[in-house]
Amino acid sequence: MTGAIELTSLARMRARAGLHEFVAPQRLGFELLIRLEAGSAVHTVDFTGYPLGPGDVLWVRAGQVQQWGAIDGIEGQVFLVTPEAIDSGTRELIRAADVTTPNHWTAATMAGTPAAAALDAALATAAAPPGAGLRDAALARALAAALLLLVLAGREGSGHRPPTHQAFLWFRDELEANFRTWHKVADYAARLGYSTRTLNRLARDNTGLSAKQLIDERVVLEAKRLLAHGHDTIARTAEQLGFDDPSNFSKYFLYRTGMTPAGFRDRVRPQG
């Protein structure tokens, strides 16, 4: 372990935990940064499947729900990183760089990029001999640079876009902090001192979705995370997400996903 950053391999992870630990959905309190070296598999992050091949990079952030595919058929290097290991300045730059941070970069996307070079540098730093904490500090800086360059590589790969409007970032931060209790655009408008019309315009300009759609999207994502990974009842899940009646939550979820909460839970969890 290098401070709050550990470099390991998929082979060591399998040997340490056993294959049974990689079957069910996981919600980690730390981050995974994987560079695949051999094999192929589909790795699911927040219910989107990413086909992985040699040279691909996958970044699973703390709090996201992941599910491994054929982990016994792939090899690669893995950074395990606590959120606190990356300095707040880098986190703020990542937050402001884009509306959403990607999870997956293909080998073709990575080839010859500064992000690939920065990841190589972080791997080399992790392999260097320790020295009075100097390697730990250097590794934290090298990995922070790699993560920031990955975000920038994601922006470059999706075409030119203007910088994200600061007011939209404020709305996004408030949404992240309050989605469990505030489900109406008017709640966020009052908090930020903007009209609902302005929030809708900012949302559409930056994402193509209305503010209400973004609120619903975040509530549904958290519902899926809780249903996939947690063990609470549907009623308790509804309560955690600010619904005073489980039937209202079930109707809300069904309308937006086409499945009942119980049906979704059965679909994403391994049987037997």
mmCIF file of C-alpha atoms in Angstrom:
data_model
loop_
_atom_site.group_PDB
_atom_site.id
_atom_site.type_symbol
_atom_site.label_atom_id
_atom_site.label_comp_id
_atom_site.label_asym_id
_atom_site.label_seq_id
_atom_site.Cartn_x
_atom_site.Cartn_y
_atom_site.Cartn_z
ATOM 1 C CA MET A 1 0.000 0.000 0.000
ATOM 2 C CA THR A 2 1.394 3.417 -0.968
ATOM 3 C CA GLY A 3 -0.394 5.790 1.395
ATOM 4 C CA ALA A 4 -3.955 5.826 0.095
ATOM 5 C CA ILE A 5 -2.935 4.415 -3.300
ATOM 6 C CA GLU A 6 -2.221 0.753 -4.007
ATOM 7 C CA LEU A 7 -0.992 -0.687 -7.277
ATOM 8 C CA THR A 8 -1.975 -4.304 -7.765
ATOM 9 C CA SER A 9 -2.920 -6.623 -10.606
ATOM 10 C CA LEU A 10 -6.075 -8.437 -11.584
ATOM 11 C CA ALA A 11 -4.265 -11.736 -10.943
ATOM 12 C CA ARG A 12 -3.405 -10.706 -7.375
ATOM 13 C CA MET A 13 -6.954 -9.468 -6.777
ATOM 14 C CA ARG A 14 -8.373 -12.834 -7.872
ATOM 15 C CA ALA A 15 -5.903 -14.752 -5.726
ATOM 16 C CA ARG A 16 -6.530 -12.567 -2.690
ATOM 17 C CA ALA A 17 -10.339 -12.519 -2.751
ATOM 18 C CA GLY A 18 -11.389 -15.576 -4.768
ATOM 19 C CA LEU A 19 -13.590 -15.513 -7.859
ATOM 20 C CA HIS A 20 -16.790 -15.632 -5.785
ATOM 21 C CA GLU A 21 -16.134 -12.059 -4.617
ATOM 22 C CA PHE A 22 -16.466 -10.745 -8.185
ATOM 23 C CA VAL A 23 -19.906 -12.117 -9.053
ATOM 24 C CA ALA A 24 -22.394 -9.774 -7.365
ATOM 25 C CA PRO A 25 -22.680 -6.005 -7.962
ATOM 26 C CA GLN A 26 -20.238 -3.987 -5.841
ATOM 27 C CA ARG A 27 -20.410 -0.435 -4.556
ATOM 28 C CA LEU A 28 -16.925 0.562 -3.497
ATOM 29 C CA GLY A 29 -15.808 3.301 -1.141
ATOM 30 C CA PHE A 30 -12.626 3.731 -3.188
ATOM 31 C CA GLU A 31 -11.790 4.134 -6.878
ATOM 32 C CA LEU A 32 -10.468 1.637 -9.397
ATOM 33 C CA LEU A 33 -8.303 2.604 -12.331
ATOM 34 C CA ILE A 34 -7.655 -0.418 -14.559
ATOM 35 C CA ARG A 35 -5.425 -0.708 -17.619
ATOM 36 C CA LEU A 36 -6.101 -3.964 -19.402
ATOM 37 C CA GLU A 37 -3.122 -5.857 -20.793
ATOM 38 C CA ALA A 38 -4.676 -9.086 -22.101
ATOM 39 C CA GLY A 39 -8.015 -10.777 -22.606
ATOM 40 C CA SER A 40 -11.491 -9.339 -22.995
ATOM 41 C CA ALA A 41 -14.593 -8.924 -20.840
ATOM 42 C CA VAL A 42 -17.609 -6.694 -20.391
ATOM 43 C CA HIS A 43 -17.388 -4.610 -17.211
ATOM 44 C CA THR A 44 -20.582 -2.888 -16.055
ATOM 45 C CA VAL A 45 -20.457 0.516 -14.356
ATOM 46 C CA ASP A 46 -23.708 2.113 -13.210
ATOM 47 C CA PHE A 47 -25.641 -0.357 -15.396
ATOM 48 C CA THR A 48 -23.765 0.405 -18.621
ATOM 49 C CA GLY A 49 -21.658 -2.417 -20.017
ATOM 50 C CA TYR A 50 -18.200 -1.534 -21.358
ATOM 51 C CA PRO A 51 -16.441 -4.096 -23.609
ATOM 52 C CA LEU A 52 -12.808 -4.147 -22.500
ATOM 53 C CA GLY A 53 -9.832 -5.207 -24.594
ATOM 54 C CA PRO A 54 -6.029 -4.876 -24.353
ATOM 55 C CA GLY A 55 -4.922 -1.270 -23.917
ATOM 56 C CA ASP A 56 -8.307 -0.078 -22.652
ATOM 57 C CA VAL A 57 -8.577 1.996 -19.470
ATOM 58 C CA LEU A 58 -11.506 1.852 -17.038
ATOM 59 C CA TRP A 59 -12.072 4.289 -14.171
ATOM 60 C CA VAL A 60 -14.712 3.307 -11.608
ATOM 61 C CA ARG A 61 -15.321 6.130 -9.155
ATOM 62 C CA ALA A 62 -16.210 5.773 -5.485
ATOM 63 C CA GLY A 63 -19.935 5.351 -5.027
ATOM 64 C CA GLN A 64 -20.607 3.899 -8.453
ATOM 65 C CA VAL A 65 -21.993 0.373 -8.729
ATOM 66 C CA GLN A 66 -19.830 -1.985 -10.752
ATOM 67 C CA GLN A 67 -20.163 -5.591 -11.813
ATOM 68 C CA TRP A 68 -17.290 -7.629 -13.141
ATOM 69 C CA GLY A 69 -17.636 -9.742 -16.243
ATOM 70 C CA ALA A 70 -15.234 -12.622 -16.942
ATOM 71 C CA ILE A 71 -12.544 -11.395 -14.538
ATOM 72 C CA ASP A 72 -10.728 -14.733 -14.839
ATOM 73 C CA GLY A 73 -10.210 -14.054 -18.549
ATOM 74 C CA ILE A 74 -8.441 -10.684 -18.311
ATOM 75 C CA GLU A 75 -5.102 -9.407 -17.026
ATOM 76 C CA GLY A 76 -3.938 -5.926 -16.219
ATOM 77 C CA GLN A 77 -2.717 -3.385 -13.695
ATOM 78 C CA VAL A 78 -5.083 -1.828 -11.152
ATOM 79 C CA PHE A 79 -4.786 1.266 -9.006
ATOM 80 C CA LEU A 80 -6.945 1.232 -5.860
ATOM 81 C CA VAL A 81 -7.348 4.843 -4.744
ATOM 82 C CA THR A 82 -9.173 6.392 -1.811
ATOM 83 C CA PRO A 83 -10.951 9.636 -2.811
ATOM 84 C CA GLU A 84 -8.786 11.605 -0.370
ATOM 85 C CA ALA A 85 -5.598 10.540 -2.158
ATOM 86 C CA ILE A 86 -6.267 12.973 -4.994
ATOM 87 C CA ASP A 87 -5.841 16.588 -3.983
ATOM 88 C CA SER A 88 -8.854 18.874 -3.837
ATOM 89 C CA GLY A 89 -7.488 21.153 -6.549
ATOM 90 C CA THR A 90 -7.368 18.296 -9.049
ATOM 91 C CA ARG A 91 -10.833 17.147 -7.991
ATOM 92 C CA GLU A 92 -12.162 20.621 -8.646
ATOM 93 C CA LEU A 93 -10.546 20.738 -12.086
ATOM 94 C CA ILE A 94 -12.042 17.345 -12.937
ATOM 95 C CA ARG A 95 -15.440 18.486 -11.678
ATOM 96 C CA ALA A 96 -15.355 21.625 -13.800
ATOM 97 C CA ALA A 97 -13.862 20.032 -16.918
ATOM 98 C CA ASP A 98 -17.038 18.401 -18.141
ATOM 99 C CA VAL A 99 -20.669 17.720 -17.356
ATOM 100 C CA THR A 100 -19.952 14.025 -16.856
ATOM 101 C CA THR A 101 -16.704 12.126 -16.372
ATOM 102 C CA PRO A 102 -16.308 9.075 -18.639
ATOM 103 C CA ASN A 103 -15.635 5.615 -17.257
ATOM 104 C CA HIS A 104 -14.056 3.952 -20.300
ATOM 105 C CA TRP A 105 -11.341 4.845 -22.792
ATOM 106 C CA THR A 106 -10.526 2.431 -25.609
ATOM 107 C CA ALA A 107 -6.976 1.572 -26.651
ATOM 108 C CA ALA A 108 -7.504 3.556 -29.848
ATOM 109 C CA THR A 109 -8.606 6.609 -27.856
ATOM 110 C CA MET A 110 -5.588 6.325 -25.559
ATOM 111 C CA ALA A 111 -2.880 5.675 -28.157
ATOM 112 C CA GLY A 112 -0.238 8.406 -28.250
ATOM 113 C CA THR A 113 -2.098 10.747 -25.901
ATOM 114 C CA PRO A 114 -0.745 12.717 -22.924
ATOM 115 C CA ALA A 115 -3.164 10.682 -20.792
ATOM 116 C CA ALA A 116 -1.427 7.448 -21.812
ATOM 117 C CA ALA A 117 1.995 8.940 -21.058
ATOM 118 C CA ALA A 118 0.785 10.203 -17.682
ATOM 119 C CA LEU A 119 -0.596 6.781 -16.786
ATOM 120 C CA ASP A 120 2.736 5.194 -17.770
ATOM 121 C CA ALA A 121 4.464 7.699 -15.484
ATOM 122 C CA ALA A 122 2.146 6.845 -12.591
ATOM 123 C CA LEU A 123 2.785 3.118 -13.058
ATOM 124 C CA ALA A 124 6.546 3.704 -13.158
ATOM 125 C CA THR A 125 6.388 5.862 -10.037
ATOM 126 C CA ALA A 126 4.413 3.191 -8.165
ATOM 127 C CA ALA A 127 7.155 0.667 -9.010
ATOM 128 C CA ALA A 128 9.976 2.907 -7.731
ATOM 129 C CA PRO A 129 11.587 2.128 -4.356
ATOM 130 C CA PRO A 130 10.121 4.069 -1.399
ATOM 131 C CA GLY A 131 12.092 6.892 0.130
ATOM 132 C CA ALA A 132 10.933 8.853 3.179
ATOM 133 C CA GLY A 133 7.493 9.416 1.722
ATOM 134 C CA LEU A 134 8.842 10.953 -1.476
ATOM 135 C CA ARG A 135 7.445 8.190 -3.672
ATOM 136 C CA ASP A 136 4.037 8.507 -2.038
ATOM 137 C CA ALA A 137 3.886 12.215 -2.795
ATOM 138 C CA ALA A 138 5.191 11.730 -6.335
ATOM 139 C CA LEU A 139 2.690 8.935 -6.982
ATOM 140 C CA ALA A 140 -0.248 11.038 -5.786
ATOM 141 C CA ARG A 141 0.796 13.833 -8.148
ATOM 142 C CA ALA A 142 1.431 11.495 -11.078
ATOM 143 C CA LEU A 143 -1.922 9.777 -10.661
ATOM 144 C CA ALA A 144 -3.748 13.097 -10.275
ATOM 145 C CA ALA A 145 -2.227 14.239 -13.570
ATOM 146 C CA ALA A 146 -3.256 10.985 -15.268
ATOM 147 C CA LEU A 147 -6.868 11.298 -14.086
ATOM 148 C CA LEU A 148 -7.145 14.911 -15.189
ATOM 149 C CA LEU A 149 -5.681 14.100 -18.609
ATOM 150 C CA LEU A 150 -8.127 11.207 -18.976
ATOM 151 C CA VAL A 151 -11.003 13.636 -18.485
ATOM 152 C CA LEU A 152 -9.520 15.996 -21.058
ATOM 153 C CA ALA A 153 -9.044 13.079 -23.476
ATOM 154 C CA GLY A 154 -12.734 12.322 -23.070
ATOM 155 C CA ARG A 155 -13.635 15.888 -23.994
ATOM 156 C CA GLU A 156 -11.416 15.841 -27.069
ATOM 157 C CA GLY A 157 -12.956 12.581 -28.229
ATOM 158 C CA SER A 158 -16.502 13.975 -28.155
ATOM 159 C CA GLY A 159 -15.943 17.042 -30.304
ATOM 160 C CA HIS A 160 -15.598 20.725 -29.489
ATOM 161 C CA ARG A 161 -17.845 22.032 -26.750
ATOM 162 C CA PRO A 162 -17.825 25.374 -24.960
ATOM 163 C CA PRO A 163 -16.819 25.402 -21.284
ATOM 164 C CA THR A 164 -19.515 24.311 -18.861
ATOM 165 C CA HIS A 165 -21.400 27.326 -17.496
ATOM 166 C CA GLN A 166 -20.554 28.002 -13.833
ATOM 167 C CA ALA A 167 -24.212 28.329 -12.860
ATOM 168 C CA PHE A 168 -24.874 24.876 -14.265
ATOM 169 C CA LEU A 169 -22.035 23.487 -12.106
ATOM 170 C CA TRP A 170 -23.722 25.065 -9.084
ATOM 171 C CA PHE A 171 -26.988 23.391 -10.040
ATOM 172 C CA ARG A 172 -25.215 20.062 -10.509
ATOM 173 C CA ASP A 173 -23.566 20.367 -7.081
ATOM 174 C CA GLU A 174 -26.874 21.183 -5.408
ATOM 175 C CA LEU A 175 -28.495 18.272 -7.215
ATOM 176 C CA GLU A 176 -25.827 15.895 -5.958
ATOM 177 C CA ALA A 177 -26.260 17.175 -2.412
ATOM 178 C CA ASN A 178 -30.070 17.258 -2.309
ATOM 179 C CA PHE A 179 -31.576 14.815 -4.818
ATOM 180 C CA ARG A 180 -32.737 12.555 -1.996
ATOM 181 C CA THR A 181 -35.128 15.203 -0.728
ATOM 182 C CA TRP A 182 -35.649 17.744 -3.542
ATOM 183 C CA HIS A 183 -37.389 16.377 -6.626
ATOM 184 C CA LYS A 184 -38.711 19.645 -8.061
ATOM 185 C CA VAL A 185 -36.884 22.192 -10.209
ATOM 186 C CA ALA A 186 -38.399 24.964 -8.095
ATOM 187 C CA ASP A 187 -36.478 23.734 -5.026
ATOM 188 C CA TYR A 188 -33.147 24.191 -6.804
ATOM 189 C CA ALA A 189 -34.186 27.466 -8.401
ATOM 190 C CA ALA A 190 -35.029 28.901 -4.991
ATOM 191 C CA ARG A 191 -31.739 27.664 -3.541
ATOM 192 C CA LEU A 192 -29.636 29.165 -6.341
ATOM 193 C CA GLY A 193 -31.629 32.350 -6.886
ATOM 194 C CA TYR A 194 -32.520 31.557 -10.494
ATOM 195 C CA SER A 195 -35.852 31.055 -12.185
ATOM 196 C CA THR A 196 -36.936 27.549 -13.183
ATOM 197 C CA ARG A 197 -36.816 28.742 -16.781
ATOM 198 C CA THR A 198 -33.148 29.706 -16.417
ATOM 199 C CA LEU A 199 -32.250 26.346 -14.833
ATOM 200 C CA ASN A 200 -34.001 24.523 -17.655
ATOM 201 C CA ARG A 201 -32.123 26.589 -20.235
ATOM 202 C CA LEU A 202 -28.775 25.924 -18.521
ATOM 203 C CA ALA A 203 -29.552 22.227 -18.306
ATOM 204 C CA ARG A 204 -30.512 21.971 -21.978
ATOM 205 C CA ASP A 205 -27.511 24.028 -23.107
ATOM 206 C CA ASN A 206 -25.101 21.779 -21.223
ATOM 207 C CA THR A 207 -26.732 18.341 -21.483
ATOM 208 C CA GLY A 208 -29.647 18.450 -23.905
ATOM 209 C CA LEU A 209 -31.978 17.490 -21.041
ATOM 210 C CA SER A 210 -34.316 19.620 -18.952
ATOM 211 C CA ALA A 211 -33.534 20.304 -15.295
ATOM 212 C CA LYS A 212 -36.394 18.011 -14.276
ATOM 213 C CA GLN A 213 -35.022 15.231 -16.466
ATOM 214 C CA LEU A 214 -31.624 15.590 -14.791
ATOM 215 C CA ILE A 215 -33.232 15.421 -11.348
ATOM 216 C CA ASP A 216 -35.184 12.311 -12.292
ATOM 217 C CA GLU A 217 -32.088 10.771 -13.899
ATOM 218 C CA ARG A 218 -30.108 11.207 -10.671
ATOM 219 C CA VAL A 219 -32.891 9.866 -8.451
ATOM 220 C CA VAL A 220 -33.344 6.822 -10.686
ATOM 221 C CA LEU A 221 -29.591 6.172 -10.769
ATOM 222 C CA GLU A 222 -29.422 6.170 -6.978
ATOM 223 C CA ALA A 223 -32.495 3.955 -6.818
ATOM 224 C CA LYS A 224 -30.806 1.472 -9.150
ATOM 225 C CA ARG A 225 -27.619 1.576 -7.085
ATOM 226 C CA LEU A 226 -29.504 0.876 -3.864
ATOM 227 C CA LEU A 227 -31.608 -1.859 -5.418
ATOM 228 C CA ALA A 228 -28.634 -3.578 -7.039
ATOM 229 C CA HIS A 229 -26.242 -3.453 -4.124
ATOM 230 C CA GLY A 230 -28.199 -2.769 -0.950
ATOM 231 C CA HIS A 231 -30.329 -5.121 1.106
ATOM 232 C CA ASP A 232 -33.048 -2.731 2.226
ATOM 233 C CA THR A 233 -36.691 -3.320 1.446
ATOM 234 C CA ILE A 234 -38.362 -1.422 -1.380
ATOM 235 C CA ALA A 235 -40.169 0.641 1.260
ATOM 236 C CA ARG A 236 -36.883 1.593 2.948
ATOM 237 C CA THR A 237 -35.310 2.447 -0.418
ATOM 238 C CA ALA A 238 -38.280 4.700 -1.193
ATOM 239 C CA GLU A 239 -37.835 6.434 2.163
ATOM 240 C CA GLN A 240 -34.121 6.984 1.557
ATOM 241 C CA LEU A 241 -34.962 8.740 -1.712
ATOM 242 C CA GLY A 242 -37.555 11.082 -0.236
ATOM 243 C CA PHE A 243 -40.763 9.261 -1.173
ATOM 244 C CA ASP A 244 -43.392 9.192 1.563
ATOM 245 C CA ASP A 245 -45.220 6.242 0.010
ATOM 246 C CA PRO A 246 -43.565 3.108 -1.458
ATOM 247 C CA SER A 247 -46.291 2.848 -4.102
ATOM 248 C CA ASN A 248 -45.472 6.360 -5.336
ATOM 249 C CA PHE A 249 -41.827 5.359 -5.618
ATOM 250 C CA SER A 250 -42.723 2.188 -7.499
ATOM 251 C CA LYS A 251 -44.870 4.153 -9.965
ATOM 252 C CA TYR A 252 -42.109 6.762 -10.394
ATOM 253 C CA PHE A 253 -39.487 4.073 -11.048
ATOM 254 C CA LEU A 254 -41.722 2.052 -13.374
ATOM 255 C CA TYR A 255 -42.602 5.098 -15.469
ATOM 256 C CA ARG A 256 -38.930 6.026 -15.977
ATOM 257 C CA THR A 257 -37.381 2.574 -16.415
ATOM 258 C CA GLY A 258 -40.162 0.292 -17.627
ATOM 259 C CA MET A 259 -39.555 -2.022 -14.647
ATOM 260 C CA THR A 260 -40.770 -2.232 -11.082
ATOM 261 C CA PRO A 261 -38.116 -1.806 -8.379
ATOM 262 C CA ALA A 262 -38.463 -5.503 -7.476
ATOM 263 C CA GLY A 263 -38.196 -6.509 -11.123
ATOM 264 C CA PHE A 264 -35.050 -4.438 -11.590
ATOM 265 C CA ARG A 265 -33.471 -5.935 -8.463
ATOM 266 C CA ASP A 266 -34.188 -9.453 -9.694
ATOM 267 C CA ARG A 267 -32.720 -8.664 -13.116
ATOM 268 C CA VAL A 268 -29.370 -7.240 -11.961
ATOM 269 C CA ARG A 269 -28.613 -9.558 -9.071
ATOM 270 C CA PRO A 270 -27.122 -12.990 -9.711
ATOM 271 C CA GLN A 271 -29.540 -15.832 -9.114
ATOM 272 C CA GLY A 272 -28.822 -18.680 -6.747
#
